[in-house]
């Protein structure tokens, strides 16, 4: 830019100012005396004194050189996900390139690329404010946004970045110009989820509230549309709705875990995209307060452990009875003197048995407490889908053993009714090969890696090695088992057996000393966690299923994981994309009983994964839902701030080969305006001083000559007759 010269006057006193003030005072005093006495030449002496004082004040002419700085304008190029539609992103980049290649003299452009904001949409105003902080306020000429017009932080008020200081204790509004990557206002249909519960009780419907909105030219609220609802990849349910009107939908929740609900709206003729016409909602099915019946055959050490464990779970309603006095006991005490609650066997095992999810019998010895019909009810309860957990001790081999009742048909093990079945002696429980794979026992804290000491040598005291659980001292030796043996003794004798009986599940612990772990006996063990897992497996918690097929989306890939306790698990899974395309995905072993695989999955919607036995569904989450809420190119959001800044909005087209790019011009700060072919920016006249020099206004020789001449003339005038 050319240099500009500016001149100014400055003073560099030759004497200290106080001496100059004293001399000025003396001069004024002598001049006043001269005027009072009417002395000739007083005026000439006054002029000479003023000339001398002016010279002593050191007047200098200062010459400053300034260079005008170029104005800087920001170019914000929108490259958010919504710009991937059509060729918007390409148009925006090429438009920015053309603008940068035709910059007028005195103006410079600074280009900033704006991406999505990870959940909050495209924030163009925020990006403008951040970029403007790096530009001196008096050089900021304005901004150009090349976008589709979808800015989540657009407002009606002028942001501070477009009203910078002008260097004179004021502010100057600079323009915001918007170049829209389309040929005109577009229209779009949008499906909005107004209400969706994250959880729902199994057996009850989940209530959703949705709305279909149309926006753009030639659209009116109340137009007919079709709403399609699909649950877990099932057959779609279609309903006729009106746009702009909220719709309430009830979806039945039939199983625990995630239920995927896919919703889609019919296409609006001429709309820009159907990406926001559909959405997927995940509702987690939960049980409404799991009901557990705990019956302790007699007071025992493990009773408190059970109560503490089940009472601590807020999702469990516990009903607990301890049998203190069986009906066969008669010591002559009158019934009126007994402070015991009668055992409500009819209510529990006949009237309300189907209200429970799990029955736990801890050291229960029948002894004519439950009639055979009630025991058949428990067996029927298991077969119809209930859970049963038995902790067996010496009473299991006695005459009142439950295995000799109709309940024995559903038990996973049988113990011979003689004393040899009760084994006493120190032993350490450890996991079987099945236990290492089963979710109930896999990854338990401190799981032992080797065999424990055989119970037949109780006098031998083993050393406790790292990773071993604490010892127990009694267990039952079964003569037959069915189901999965997860824990065993050092003699390879089953200790924990799980089995499925028709629709229900049964667990049998062949020892009543798991409570020793809670006391920390020789290191203890994961007693609370193990009992919790067994209880929740019996109540069919999805995360504890033996064979589980899981799917999740990460960075645009579908990750599939298969957990299986089978000796020969499936080696591949079938994947069906939302468009119906089938893909076979080979699984690779990643651990004990675990295999996984992944594939690229870029289609929105519900994906179906199956291993031949299990079928699950998964849906990729939207990275930025706010970004896909509005997809049409529009000037309505940015128009208020553009108008307030005296800028302009131009439609440059959506074809990179047929764009209409205006030129850039600089105009007077108070008269700038943009015509149809140009984007105008105000001249802020910012400058920087490049140099300066100064010289004396009055040369010393000239002042001396003038002073002497005036004094001589005053003397001559005074002495003239």
C-alpha positions in Angstrom: 0.0 0.0 0.0 1.4 3.6 -0.7 2.8 5.7 2.1 1.0 8.8 3.3 2.8 11.9 4.8 1.3 13.8 7.8 2.7 17.0 9.4 2.2 18.2 12.9 3.7 20.8 15.3 5.4 19.7 18.5 7.5 21.6 21.1 10.9 20.7 22.5 11.8 23.4 25.1 15.4 24.6 25.2 15.1 25.5 28.9 13.1 24.0 31.7 9.5 25.1 31.6 9.6 26.8 35.0 12.4 29.1 33.8 10.5 29.9 30.6 7.4 30.7 32.8 9.6 33.0 35.0 11.0 34.8 31.9 7.5 35.2 30.5 6.3 36.7 33.8 9.2 39.2 33.8 8.5 40.2 30.2 4.8 40.8 31.0 5.8 42.8 34.1 8.2 45.1 32.1 5.7 45.4 29.3 3.0 46.5 31.8 5.3 49.1 33.3 6.1 50.4 29.9 2.4 50.8 29.0 1.7 52.5 32.3 4.5 55.0 31.8 3.6 55.4 28.1 7.1 54.6 27.1 7.8 54.5 23.4 8.9 51.1 21.8 7.0 49.0 24.4 5.0 47.2 21.7 8.2 46.4 19.8 9.8 45.1 23.0 6.7 42.9 23.6 6.9 41.4 20.1 10.7 40.8 20.6 10.0 39.1 24.0 7.3 36.9 22.6 9.5 35.9 19.7 12.3 34.9 22.1 9.9 33.0 24.4 8.4 31.2 21.4 11.9 30.2 20.2 12.9 29.0 23.7 9.8 26.7 23.8 11.4 24.7 20.9 8.8 24.6 18.2 9.5 21.7 15.7 7.6 20.5 12.6 7.0 16.7 12.9 6.8 14.7 9.7 5.1 11.2 10.0 4.9 8.6 7.3 1.9 6.1 7.4 1.2 3.0 5.4 -2.4 2.0 4.8 -3.1 -1.6 6.0 -5.3 -3.9 3.9 -8.8 -4.8 5.1 -9.3 -8.4 6.2 -12.5 -10.3 5.6 -13.3 -13.8 6.8 -14.5 -16.6 4.5 -16.3 -19.4 6.5 -16.6 -22.5 4.4 -19.3 -24.9 5.8 -18.1 -28.5 5.6 -20.5 -30.0 8.2 -22.3 -33.3 7.6 -25.4 -31.6 6.1 -23.1 -30.3 3.3 -22.6 -33.8 2.1 -26.0 -33.7 0.4 -25.9 -33.3 -3.4 -22.6 -31.4 -4.1 -22.9 -28.7 -1.5 -19.4 -29.3 0.0 -17.7 -29.3 -3.4 -19.6 -26.1 -4.4 -18.5 -24.4 -1.1 -14.8 -25.3 -1.6 -14.7 -24.1 -5.2 -16.6 -20.9 -4.4 -14.0 -20.1 -1.7 -11.2 -20.8 -4.2 -12.7 -18.4 -6.7 -13.1 -15.7 -4.2 -9.5 -16.0 -3.0 -8.3 -15.8 -6.6 -10.1 -12.4 -7.3 -9.3 -10.3 -4.3 -9.2 -6.5 -4.9 -6.3 -4.4 -3.8 -6.6 -3.3 -0.3 -8.5 -6.4 0.8 -7.2 -9.8 2.1 -9.3 -12.9 2.8 -8.8 -15.4 5.6 -10.5 -18.8 5.0 -11.8 -20.9 7.9 -13.3 -24.3 7.5 -16.3 -25.1 9.8 -17.0 -28.7 10.7 -19.9 -30.2 12.8 -19.9 -29.5 16.5 -20.4 -33.1 17.8 -23.9 -33.0 18.9 -24.9 -29.3 18.7 -25.2 -28.9 14.9 -23.3 -26.3 12.8 -22.3 -23.3 14.8 -21.3 -20.7 12.2 -21.8 -17.7 14.4 -19.5 -19.2 17.1 -16.9 -20.0 14.4 -17.1 -16.4 13.2 -16.5 -15.0 16.7 -13.5 -17.2 17.3 -11.9 -16.5 13.9 -12.5 -12.7 14.3 -10.5 -12.6 17.6 -7.2 -13.1 15.5 -7.9 -10.0 13.4 -7.3 -6.4 14.6 -10.7 -4.8 15.1 -9.8 -1.8 12.9 -8.8 -4.1 10.0 -11.9 -6.4 10.2 -13.9 -5.6 7.1 -16.6 -8.3 7.4 -17.3 -11.9 6.6 -18.6 -14.3 4.0 -20.4 -17.5 4.9 -20.5 -20.2 2.2 -23.1 -22.6 3.5 -26.5 -24.3 3.1 -28.0 -21.8 5.6 -28.4 -24.4 8.4 -26.7 -22.8 11.4 -27.8 -24.0 14.8 -26.7 -20.8 16.6 -28.2 -18.3 14.2 -30.0 -15.5 15.9 -31.8 -12.2 15.2 -29.3 -10.0 17.0 -26.0 -8.7 15.6 -23.1 -10.6 17.2 -20.2 -8.6 18.7 -17.8 -9.9 16.0 -19.7 -7.9 13.4 -19.7 -4.7 15.4 -15.9 -4.1 16.1 -14.4 -0.9 17.5 -13.5 1.7 14.9 -10.5 3.2 16.8 -12.3 6.4 17.8 -14.2 5.2 20.9 -17.0 4.0 18.7 -18.1 0.9 16.8 -18.6 0.3 13.1 -20.9 -2.4 11.7 -19.3 -4.6 9.2 -21.3 -6.7 6.7 -22.0 -10.4 6.7 -22.5 -11.9 3.3 -24.0 -15.4 2.8 -23.5 -17.5 -0.3 -26.0 -20.4 -0.3 -25.1 -23.6 -2.1 -28.4 -24.1 -3.8 -30.5 -22.5 -6.5 -33.3 -21.4 -4.2 -35.3 -22.3 -1.1 -35.7 -26.1 -0.8 -38.4 -28.1 0.9 -37.9 -31.0 3.3 -40.0 -33.4 5.5 -38.7 -34.2 9.0 -39.7 -36.8 11.6 -39.3 -35.5 15.1 -39.3 -37.6 18.3 -41.1 -35.5 20.9 -41.1 -38.1 23.6 -39.4 -41.5 24.0 -38.8 -43.3 27.3 -35.4 -44.9 27.8 -36.9 -47.7 29.9 -40.2 -49.5 29.9 -41.7 -52.3 32.1 -41.8 -55.7 30.4 -45.4 -56.5 29.5 -46.5 -52.9 29.4 -46.4 -50.6 26.3 -43.9 -47.9 25.8 -45.6 -44.6 24.8 -43.9 -42.6 22.1 -44.9 -39.2 20.8 -43.7 -38.2 17.3 -44.5 -35.5 14.8 -43.9 -35.1 11.0 -43.1 -31.6 9.9 -42.9 -30.1 6.4 -40.8 -27.0 5.7 -40.1 -25.0 2.6 -42.1 -23.5 -0.3 -45.5 -25.0 -1.2 -45.8 -26.9 2.1 -48.7 -26.4 4.6 -49.4 -28.0 8.0 -52.1 -30.7 8.0 -51.0 -32.4 4.8 -51.5 -36.2 4.8 -48.5 -38.4 5.4 -47.8 -42.1 6.2 -46.0 -43.1 9.3 -44.4 -46.6 9.4 -43.4 -48.3 12.7 -41.2 -51.4 12.8 -40.2 -53.2 16.1 -37.1 -55.3 16.2 -37.1 -55.8 12.4 -40.6 -57.2 12.3 -43.3 -56.4 9.9 -44.0 -52.6 9.6 -47.2 -51.1 10.9 -48.4 -48.1 8.9 -50.8 -45.4 9.9 -52.1 -42.3 8.2 -51.3 -39.0 10.0 -51.3 -35.3 9.4 -48.1 -33.2 9.3 -47.7 -30.7 12.1 -49.8 -32.8 14.5 -48.2 -34.8 17.4 -48.9 -38.5 17.2 -49.0 -40.9 20.2 -47.8 -44.5 19.6 -47.8 -47.4 22.0 -45.2 -50.1 21.5 -45.5 -53.4 23.5 -42.3 -54.3 25.3 -42.1 -58.1 25.4 -38.6 -59.0 26.5 -35.8 -57.7 28.7 -33.0 -55.7 27.2 -33.1 -53.4 24.2 -36.1 -53.1 21.9 -35.3 -51.2 18.7 -38.2 -49.2 17.2 -37.7 -47.9 13.7 -40.0 -45.1 12.5 -40.1 -43.6 9.1 -42.3 -41.0 7.3 -43.4 -41.2 3.7 -41.4 -39.1 1.2 -42.5 -35.6 0.4 -42.4 -35.0 -3.4 -39.5 -32.9 -4.3 -37.8 -32.9 -0.9 -34.1 -32.5 -0.7 -33.4 -35.7 1.3 -35.1 -38.5 3.2 -32.3 -38.9 5.7 -34.3 -37.1 8.4 -37.6 -38.9 7.5 -36.6 -41.9 9.7 -35.2 -42.5 13.2 -34.5 -45.4 15.5 -35.4 -45.5 19.2 -33.9 -47.9 21.7 -36.2 -48.8 24.7 -34.7 -50.9 27.4 -37.1 -53.5 28.8 -36.9 -54.0 32.6 -38.8 -56.0 35.1 -41.1 -54.3 37.5 -39.6 -55.2 40.8 -38.3 -58.8 40.7 -40.1 -60.8 43.4 -38.0 -63.3 45.3 -39.2 -65.8 47.9 -36.5 -67.0 50.3 -37.3 -69.9 52.6 -34.7 -70.9 55.2 -35.2 -74.4 56.6 -33.6 -73.4 59.9 -31.5 -70.4 61.2 -28.1 -70.7 59.7 -24.9 -68.7 59.0 -25.8 -68.0 55.4 -29.2 -66.5 56.1 -27.8 -63.1 56.9 -25.7 -63.2 53.7 -28.9 -63.8 51.6 -30.8 -61.0 53.3 -28.0 -58.5 52.9 -27.5 -59.4 49.3 -31.2 -59.3 48.2 -32.1 -56.3 50.4 -29.3 -54.2 48.8 -30.7 -54.7 45.3 -33.3 -52.0 44.7 -35.0 -54.0 41.9 -35.8 -56.9 44.2 -38.8 -57.4 46.4 -37.8 -60.0 49.0 -40.2 -62.2 51.0 -38.2 -64.2 53.6 -39.4 -66.9 56.0 -37.3 -68.9 58.4 -38.8 -72.1 59.7 -38.1 -72.1 63.5 -40.7 -74.8 64.5 -41.7 -77.5 62.1 -45.2 -79.0 62.5 -43.7 -82.3 63.8 -42.2 -80.5 66.8 -44.4 -80.6 69.9 -42.9 -79.7 73.3 -46.2 -79.1 75.0 -46.1 -75.3 74.8 -49.6 -73.9 74.5 -50.2 -72.2 71.1 -51.3 -69.0 73.0 -47.8 -68.7 74.4 -46.0 -69.0 71.1 -44.9 -65.7 69.4 -44.3 -67.3 66.0 -46.0 -66.5 62.7 -47.6 -69.5 61.1 -45.9 -70.4 57.8 -48.4 -69.3 55.1 -47.9 -72.2 52.8 -51.2 -71.9 51.0 -50.7 -68.3 50.2 -47.1 -68.7 49.1 -47.2 -72.0 47.2 -50.7 -72.1 45.9 -52.3 -68.7 45.6 -49.4 -66.4 44.9 -46.6 -68.7 43.7 -46.8 -67.4 40.1 -46.2 -63.8 41.3 -42.6 -64.7 42.2 -39.7 -64.7 39.8 -37.3 -66.7 41.9 -37.7 -69.2 44.8 -34.7 -69.8 47.0 -34.7 -72.8 49.4 -31.8 -72.5 51.8 -31.2 -75.7 53.8 -34.9 -76.6 53.5 -35.9 -79.9 54.9 -39.5 -80.7 54.1 -40.5 -82.8 57.2 -44.2 -82.6 56.2 -44.1 -78.8 56.0 -45.3 -78.7 52.3 -47.9 -81.2 51.0 -47.0 -83.1 47.8 -49.4 -80.9 45.9 -47.6 -77.7 46.8 -44.2 -79.3 45.9 -45.8 -80.2 42.5 -46.8 -76.5 42.2 -43.1 -75.5 42.7 -42.1 -77.9 40.0 -44.8 -76.6 37.7 -43.7 -73.0 38.6 -40.2 -73.9 37.3 -41.3 -75.6 34.1 -43.5 -72.6 33.2 -40.6 -70.2 33.4 -39.7 -69.6 37.1 -36.4 -69.8 38.8 -35.4 -72.2 41.7 -32.2 -72.1 43.7 -31.4 -74.7 46.3 -28.5 -74.6 48.8 -28.2 -78.1 50.0 -26.6 -79.3 53.3 -26.8 -82.6 55.3 -30.6 -82.3 55.4 -30.6 -83.0 51.6 -29.8 -86.7 52.4 -32.3 -87.1 55.2 -35.8 -88.6 55.1 -37.4 -85.2 54.3 -35.1 -84.5 51.3 -36.7 -82.6 48.5 -35.1 -84.9 45.9 -37.5 -87.6 47.0 -40.6 -85.4 46.3 -42.2 -84.3 43.1 -39.7 -81.4 43.1 -36.9 -83.9 42.5 -37.9 -84.2 38.9 -36.6 -80.7 38.2 -33.4 -80.8 40.3 -30.1 -81.0 38.3 -28.4 -83.6 40.7 -29.3 -86.5 42.9 -27.5 -87.4 46.1 -27.6 -90.9 47.6 -29.5 -90.9 50.9 -26.7 -92.2 53.1 -23.9 -90.7 55.3 -21.2 -91.5 52.7 -22.6 -88.8 50.5 -21.7 -86.1 53.0 -18.0 -85.3 52.7 -16.2 -83.2 55.3 -12.7 -81.9 55.1 -10.9 -78.8 53.8 -11.2 -78.2 50.1 -11.1 -75.2 47.8 -13.8 -74.7 45.1 -12.5 -74.0 41.6 -14.1 -73.6 38.2 -14.6 -76.3 35.6 -13.9 -75.8 31.9 -17.6 -75.0 31.5 -17.3 -72.5 34.4 -14.5 -70.7 32.7 -16.9 -70.0 29.7 -20.2 -69.5 31.6 -21.1 -65.9 32.3 -22.2 -66.8 35.8 -18.6 -67.7 36.9 -16.3 -66.4 34.2 -14.1 -63.5 35.3 -15.0 -63.9 38.9 -12.6 -62.0 41.2 -9.7 -64.2 42.4 -10.7 -67.2 40.3 -8.2 -70.1 41.1 -6.2 -71.4 38.2 -5.4 -74.9 39.5 -6.9 -77.8 41.3 -7.6 -77.7 45.0 -6.5 -80.1 47.7 -8.5 -83.4 47.7 -11.0 -83.6 50.6 -9.8 -87.0 51.5 -6.7 -85.7 53.1 -8.0 -83.1 55.7 -4.9 -83.4 57.9 -2.7 -82.0 55.2 -2.6 -78.2 55.3 -2.1 -76.8 51.8 -0.4 -73.5 51.1 -2.5 -70.7 49.7 -1.2 -69.6 46.3 -2.2 -66.4 44.6 -5.5 -66.6 42.8 -7.0 -69.3 45.1 -10.4 -68.9 46.9 -10.8 -69.6 50.6 -11.7 -73.2 51.7 -14.9 -74.8 52.6 -15.3 -77.8 54.9 -18.4 -79.8 53.7 -20.1 -80.8 50.5 -22.4 -83.4 49.1 -21.2 -86.0 46.6 -24.0 -86.6 44.0 -24.4 -89.9 42.1 -25.9 -88.2 39.0 -26.1 -84.7 37.5 -27.7 -83.0 34.5 -27.0 -79.6 33.2 -23.8 -77.4 33.5 -21.3 -78.0 36.3 -19.6 -74.7 36.9 -17.8 -75.3 40.2 -16.2 -78.5 41.5 -14.1 -79.8 44.4 -10.6 -81.1 44.2 -12.0 -84.6 43.6 -13.8 -83.3 40.5 -17.0 -83.6 42.3 -19.8 -81.2 41.2 -20.3 -78.3 43.6 -22.5 -75.9 41.6 -24.9 -77.2 38.9 -27.1 -75.1 36.7 -29.8 -76.5 34.4 -32.7 -75.5 32.2 -36.1 -77.2 32.7 -38.5 -76.5 29.9 -39.0 -72.7 30.2 -37.5 -72.4 33.7 -34.1 -72.6 35.3 -32.7 -74.4 38.4 -29.5 -74.0 40.3 -28.2 -76.4 43.0 -25.3 -75.6 45.4 -24.1 -78.9 46.9 -22.6 -77.2 49.9 -24.0 -75.0 52.6 -20.7 -73.2 53.5 -20.5 -70.5 50.9 -21.0 -68.1 53.8 -17.4 -68.7 54.8 -16.2 -66.5 52.0 -18.1 -63.6 53.5 -16.1 -64.1 56.7 -12.8 -63.9 54.8 -11.8 -67.5 55.7 -8.2 -67.9 54.4 -8.7 -65.1 51.9 -12.4 -65.6 51.3 -14.0 -65.4 47.9 -16.5 -63.6 45.6 -19.5 -64.9 47.6 -21.8 -61.9 47.0 -21.0 -61.5 43.3 -21.4 -65.3 42.7 -24.8 -65.4 44.5 -25.9 -62.3 42.6 -25.0 -63.7 39.3 -26.7 -67.1 40.0 -29.9 -65.3 41.1 -30.0 -63.0 38.1 -29.3 -65.9 35.7 -32.2 -67.7 37.2 -34.3 -64.6 36.6 -33.1 -64.5 33.0 -31.0 -61.4 32.9 -29.8 -61.0 29.3 -26.2 -60.2 30.2 -25.9 -63.6 31.9 -27.1 -65.8 29.1 -24.8 -68.7 28.2 -25.1 -68.0 24.5 -25.1 -64.2 23.8 -24.9 -62.5 20.5 -24.0 -58.8 20.9 -23.6 -56.0 18.4 -22.5 -52.4 18.6 -21.5 -49.6 16.2 -18.2 -47.8 16.5 -16.6 -45.3 14.0 -18.9 -46.5 11.2 -18.2 -50.2 11.8 -20.5 -52.9 13.1 -18.8 -55.0 15.8 -20.3 -58.4 16.5 -19.4 -60.5 19.5 -20.5 -64.1 20.3 -20.3 -65.5 23.8 -20.9 -69.3 23.8 -20.4 -72.2 26.2 -20.8 -74.7 23.4 -17.8 -76.9 22.4 -18.4 -76.0 18.7 -19.8 -72.5 18.6 -20.9 -71.0 15.2 -18.0 -69.8 13.1 -19.9 -67.1 11.3 -23.0 -64.9 11.6 -25.4 -63.6 9.0 -25.9 -59.8 8.8 -28.8 -58.2 7.0 -28.5 -54.5 6.2 -31.5 -52.2 6.4 -31.8 -52.4 2.6 -32.1 -56.2 2.8 -28.7 -57.1 1.6 -27.3 -60.3 3.3 -23.6 -60.6 4.4 -21.9 -63.6 6.0 -19.4 -62.5 8.6 -16.7 -64.9 9.7 -15.9 -64.9 13.5 -12.4 -65.1 15.0 -11.8 -66.5 18.5 -10.7 -63.7 20.9 -10.9 -65.5 24.2 -12.4 -68.4 26.2 -15.8 -68.9 24.7 -15.7 -65.5 22.9 -15.4 -64.8 19.1 -15.9 -61.5 17.3 -15.8 -59.8 13.9 -16.5 -56.4 12.4 -17.5 -54.9 9.1 -18.2 -51.5 7.6 -21.8 -50.5 8.1 -22.7 -47.0 6.8 -26.5 -47.5 6.2 -28.8 -45.9 8.8 -31.6 -48.0 10.1 -32.0 -51.4 11.9 -29.4 -54.1 11.2 -30.2 -57.8 11.9 -27.6 -60.2 13.1 -28.1 -64.0 13.4 -26.0 -67.0 14.2 -28.7 -69.5 13.3 -30.0 -69.8 16.9 -30.1 -66.2 18.2 -31.2 -63.1 16.4 -30.4 -59.6 17.5 -30.9 -56.1 16.1 -28.7 -53.0 16.2 -28.9 -49.5 14.8 -26.0 -47.0 14.3 -26.4 -43.8 16.3 -26.5 -40.4 14.5 -23.2 -38.7 15.3 -24.9 -35.3 15.3 -28.7 -35.5 15.5 -29.0 -31.7 15.4 -27.1 -31.6 12.1 -29.6 -33.8 10.4 -32.7 -32.2 11.9 -33.0 -29.7 9.1 -31.4 -30.6 5.7 -32.9 -28.0 3.3 -30.9 -25.1 2.0 -32.6 -21.9 3.3 -32.0 -18.2 3.9 -34.5 -17.8 6.7 -32.2 -18.6 9.6 -29.4 -16.2 8.7 -31.5 -13.5 7.1 -32.1 -11.4 10.3 -28.4 -11.1 11.2 -27.4 -10.5 7.5 -30.0 -7.6 7.3 -28.8 -6.1 10.6 -25.2 -6.1 9.3 -26.1 -4.5 6.0 -24.9 -7.6 4.1 -26.5 -9.7 1.4 -27.6 -13.3 0.6 -26.9 -14.9 -2.7 -27.9 -18.3 -4.2 -24.8 -19.5 -6.1 -26.3 -22.9 -7.2 -25.7 -26.5 -6.4 -23.7 -27.4 -9.5 -19.9 -26.9 -9.3 -19.7 -26.2 -13.1 -22.5 -23.6 -13.1 -21.9 -21.4 -10.0 -22.6 -17.7 -9.9 -19.9 -16.1 -7.8 -20.1 -12.3 -7.2 -17.0 -10.1 -7.2 -15.5 -8.3 -4.2 -15.3 -4.6 -3.8 -14.2 -2.0 -1.3 -16.3 1.1 -0.7 -16.6 4.0 1.7 -17.3 3.0 5.3 -20.5 5.0 5.4 -21.8 4.3 1.9 -20.9 0.7 1.2 -23.6 -1.4 -0.4 -23.7 -4.6 -2.3 -25.3 -4.8 -5.8 -26.3 -8.0 -7.6 -22.9 -8.6 -9.0 -20.6 -7.6 -6.1 -20.1 -8.1 -2.4 -19.0 -4.8 -0.9 -16.9 -4.2 2.2 -16.2 -0.9 4.0 -12.8 0.7 4.0 -11.7 1.0 7.6 -8.6 3.1 6.7 -6.4 1.3 9.2 -2.7 2.3 8.9 0.6 1.8 10.6 3.4 4.5 11.0 6.5 3.6 9.0 8.7 6.5 10.0 9.0 10.1 11.4 11.4 13.1 11.5 11.3 16.6 12.9 13.1 20.0 12.3 13.0 23.4 14.1 10.3 25.7 13.0 12.5 28.9 13.7 16.2 28.7 12.9 18.4 30.2 15.7 20.1 32.7 13.4 16.8 34.0 12.1 15.4 34.4 15.6 18.5 36.2 16.8 18.4 38.6 13.8 14.7 39.4 14.3 15.2 39.8 18.1 18.1 42.3 17.7 16.3 44.1 14.9 13.2 44.6 17.1 15.2 45.6 20.1 17.1 48.2 18.0 14.0 49.5 16.5 12.4 49.8 20.0 15.5 51.7 21.2 15.4 53.9 18.2 11.7 54.6 18.7 12.3 55.3 22.4 15.0 57.9 21.8 13.4 59.6 18.9 12.3 63.2 19.8 
